[in-house]
XYZ file of C-alpha atoms in Angstrom:
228
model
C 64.070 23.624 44.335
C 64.724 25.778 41.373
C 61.236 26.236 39.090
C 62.567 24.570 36.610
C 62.165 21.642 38.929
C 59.104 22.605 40.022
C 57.465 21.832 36.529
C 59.322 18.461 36.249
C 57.654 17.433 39.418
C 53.783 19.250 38.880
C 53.994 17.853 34.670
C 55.076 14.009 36.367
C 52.152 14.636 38.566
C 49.671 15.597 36.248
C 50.625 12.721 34.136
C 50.461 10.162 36.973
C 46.683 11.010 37.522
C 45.978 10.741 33.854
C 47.262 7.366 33.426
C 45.381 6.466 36.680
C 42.174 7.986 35.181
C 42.173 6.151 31.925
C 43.622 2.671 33.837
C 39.917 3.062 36.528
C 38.268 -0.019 35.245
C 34.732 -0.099 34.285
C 32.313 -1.648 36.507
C 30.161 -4.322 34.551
C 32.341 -4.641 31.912
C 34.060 -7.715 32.176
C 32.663 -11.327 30.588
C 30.859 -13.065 32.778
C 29.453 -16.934 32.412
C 26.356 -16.879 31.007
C 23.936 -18.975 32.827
C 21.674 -20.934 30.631
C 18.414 -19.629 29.648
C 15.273 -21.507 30.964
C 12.273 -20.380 29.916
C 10.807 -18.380 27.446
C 9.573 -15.729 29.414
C 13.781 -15.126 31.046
C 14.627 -15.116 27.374
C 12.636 -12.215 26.238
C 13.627 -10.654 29.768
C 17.119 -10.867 28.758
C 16.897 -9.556 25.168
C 15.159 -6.773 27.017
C 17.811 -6.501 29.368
C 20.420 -6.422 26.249
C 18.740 -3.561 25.115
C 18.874 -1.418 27.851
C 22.267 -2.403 28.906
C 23.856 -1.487 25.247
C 22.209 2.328 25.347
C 24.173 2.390 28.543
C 27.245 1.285 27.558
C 26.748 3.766 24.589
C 26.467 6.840 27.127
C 28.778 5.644 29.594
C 31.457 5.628 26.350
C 30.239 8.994 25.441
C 31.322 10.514 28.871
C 34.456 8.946 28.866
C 35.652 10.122 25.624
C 34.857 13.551 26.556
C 36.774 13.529 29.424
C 39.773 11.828 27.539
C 40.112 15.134 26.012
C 41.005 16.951 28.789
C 43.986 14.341 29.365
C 47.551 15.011 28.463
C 47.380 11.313 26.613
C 44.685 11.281 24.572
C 44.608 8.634 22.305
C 45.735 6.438 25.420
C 42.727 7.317 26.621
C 40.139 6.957 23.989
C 42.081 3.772 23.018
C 41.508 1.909 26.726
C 37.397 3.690 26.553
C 37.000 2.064 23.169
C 38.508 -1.596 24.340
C 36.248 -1.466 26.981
C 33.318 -0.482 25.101
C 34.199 -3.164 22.896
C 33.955 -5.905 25.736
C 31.117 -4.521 26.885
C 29.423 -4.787 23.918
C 30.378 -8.209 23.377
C 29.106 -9.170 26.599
C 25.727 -8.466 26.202
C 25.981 -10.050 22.780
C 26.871 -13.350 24.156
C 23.948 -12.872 25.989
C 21.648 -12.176 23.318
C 22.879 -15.090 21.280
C 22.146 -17.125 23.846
C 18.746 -15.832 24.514
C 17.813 -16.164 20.663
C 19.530 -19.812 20.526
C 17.188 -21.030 23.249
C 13.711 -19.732 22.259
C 14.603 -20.973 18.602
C 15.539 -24.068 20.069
C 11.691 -23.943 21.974
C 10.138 -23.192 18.620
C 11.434 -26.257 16.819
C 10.650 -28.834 19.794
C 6.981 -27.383 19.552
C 6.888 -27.869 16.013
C 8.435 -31.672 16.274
C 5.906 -31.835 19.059
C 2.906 -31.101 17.124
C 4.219 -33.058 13.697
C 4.456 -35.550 16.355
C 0.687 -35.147 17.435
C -0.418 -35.079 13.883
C 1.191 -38.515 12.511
C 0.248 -40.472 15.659
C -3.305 -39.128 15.141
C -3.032 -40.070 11.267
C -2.006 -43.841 12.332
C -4.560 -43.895 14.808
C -7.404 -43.305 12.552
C -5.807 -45.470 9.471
C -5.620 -48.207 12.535
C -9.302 -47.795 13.653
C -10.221 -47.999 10.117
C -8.566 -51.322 8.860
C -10.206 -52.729 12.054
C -13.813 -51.457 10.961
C -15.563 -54.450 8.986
C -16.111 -53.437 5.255
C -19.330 -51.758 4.903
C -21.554 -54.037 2.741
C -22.253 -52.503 -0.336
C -25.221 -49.887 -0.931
C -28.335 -50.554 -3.821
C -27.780 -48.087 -6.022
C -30.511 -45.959 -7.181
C -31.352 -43.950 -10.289
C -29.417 -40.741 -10.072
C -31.224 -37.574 -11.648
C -29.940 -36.207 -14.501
C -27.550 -34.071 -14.330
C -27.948 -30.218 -14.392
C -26.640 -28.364 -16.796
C -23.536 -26.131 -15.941
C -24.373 -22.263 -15.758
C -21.992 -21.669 -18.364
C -24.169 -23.709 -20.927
C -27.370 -21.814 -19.590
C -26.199 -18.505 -20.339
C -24.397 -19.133 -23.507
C -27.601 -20.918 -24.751
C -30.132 -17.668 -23.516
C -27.046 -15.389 -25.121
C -27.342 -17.612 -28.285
C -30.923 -17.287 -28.442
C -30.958 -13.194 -27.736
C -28.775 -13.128 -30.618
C -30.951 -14.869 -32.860
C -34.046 -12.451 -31.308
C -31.709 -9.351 -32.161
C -31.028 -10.748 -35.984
C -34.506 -11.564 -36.695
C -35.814 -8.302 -35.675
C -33.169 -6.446 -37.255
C -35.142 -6.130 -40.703
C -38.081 -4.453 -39.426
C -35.974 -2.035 -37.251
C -34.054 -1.495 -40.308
C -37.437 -0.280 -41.726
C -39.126 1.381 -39.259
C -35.707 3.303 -38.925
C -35.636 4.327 -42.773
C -39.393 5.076 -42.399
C -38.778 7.452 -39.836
C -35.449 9.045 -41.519
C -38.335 9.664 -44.920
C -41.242 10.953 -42.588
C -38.271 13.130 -40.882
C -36.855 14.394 -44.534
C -40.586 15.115 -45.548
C -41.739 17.282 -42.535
C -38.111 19.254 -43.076
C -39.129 19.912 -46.965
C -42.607 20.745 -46.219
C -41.390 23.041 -43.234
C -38.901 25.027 -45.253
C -41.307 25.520 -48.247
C -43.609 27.136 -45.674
C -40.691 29.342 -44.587
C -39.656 30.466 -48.420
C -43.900 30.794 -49.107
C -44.412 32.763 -45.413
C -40.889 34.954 -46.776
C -42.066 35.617 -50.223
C -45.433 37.323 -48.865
C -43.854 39.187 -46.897
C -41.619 40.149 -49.233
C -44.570 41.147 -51.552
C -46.553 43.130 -48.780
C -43.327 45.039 -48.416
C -42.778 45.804 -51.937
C -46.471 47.148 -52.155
C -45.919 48.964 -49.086
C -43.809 51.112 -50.723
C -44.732 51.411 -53.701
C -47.568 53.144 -51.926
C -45.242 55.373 -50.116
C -43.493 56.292 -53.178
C -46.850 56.947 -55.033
C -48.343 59.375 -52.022
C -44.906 61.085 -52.004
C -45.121 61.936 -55.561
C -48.640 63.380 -55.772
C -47.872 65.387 -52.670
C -44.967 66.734 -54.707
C -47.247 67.696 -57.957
C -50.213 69.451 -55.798
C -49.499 73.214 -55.925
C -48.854 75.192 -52.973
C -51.953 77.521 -52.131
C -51.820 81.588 -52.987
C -50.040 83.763 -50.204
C -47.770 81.467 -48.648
């Protein structure tokens, strides 16, 4: 067998076992008959179940496409681990829609249950209560008077603060302009003491040196003695 040969048989080989890689069908991944949901509790089992089983499928698909690119046929490959992610998937959504159907199915016999409950218990007491003799009718007594609302109490004590406030606003007006005169006086008086207490000083200054300036001068007009 010439090499030339050789290749033609190892290439119709290799591509043999790729097409029999990519062709190994996946276990779990065909659609199955779902079996009706009875309870509650197997519904939320399921959805559980769904949840799991799709994170799986996810990784399983993940492996497969990276061995797909060591094949000679690539695209055959990721093409058949796609489709059979795809059924997958759709499997286990089947199941969750069936799961979901059934506990919203429980939810709205529960809630016909208990309107249920509630009218036959409203008929019930509308029966037992046209059967009930009338009740003879009651003396009726003086009723107090009624209480005035809170809202009238406090606008009437706001209504009379108000009228406090005005009538004592005349002799706080005076007492205030009272205070504002004694207040001007006792600033006049205190500055008149200032200019009085600076003017003596002033004065007792002035003398001051006048005395300096006299000494000064008579020192200057006394002769010096002989022999100095």
């Amino acid at each position: 067998m010439t090499s030339l040969s050789a290749l033609r048989v190892l290439a119709a080989l290799a591509l043999g076992a790729s097409l029999a890689a990519c062709a190994t069908p996946e276990p779990g991944a065909s659609v199955a008959a779902i079996e009706p949901t009875t309870s509650v509790e197997q519904a939320d089992a399921r959805l559980a179940a769904v949840a799991q089983e799709r994170a799986a499928i996810e990784a399983r698909y993940a492996e497969r496409e990276a061995v797909c690119y060591d094949k000679f046929f690539v695209n055959n490959c990721l093409d058949e681990a796609k489709e059979r992610r795809r059924v997958a998937l759709v499997a286990q959504r089947n199941i969750e829609i069936e799961a979901e159907r059934f506990k919203r199915r429980v939810k709205v016999e529960e809630r016909d249950r208990e309107i249920a409950a509630a009218e036959a218990e409203y008929k019930a007491e509308e029966a037992r209560l046209a059967a009930e003799p009338a009740a003879a009718p009651r003396e009726t007594t003086a009723l107090p008077p009624p209480k005035p609302s809170p809202a009238a109490s406090r606008m009437a004590r706001r209504n009379a603060r108000a009228q406090e406030e005005a009538a004592r606003a005349p002799q706080e007006a005076a007492r205030a302009a009272a205070s504002a005169a004694a207040f001007e006086e006792r600033k006049r008086k205190s500055e008149q003491k200032q200019k009085e207490v600076a003017r003596r000083v002033a004065e007792r200054e002035a003398k001051a040196a006048a005395r300096k300036a006299e000494e000064a001068k008579k020192k200057a007009a006394t002769p010096a003695p002989a022999g100095k």
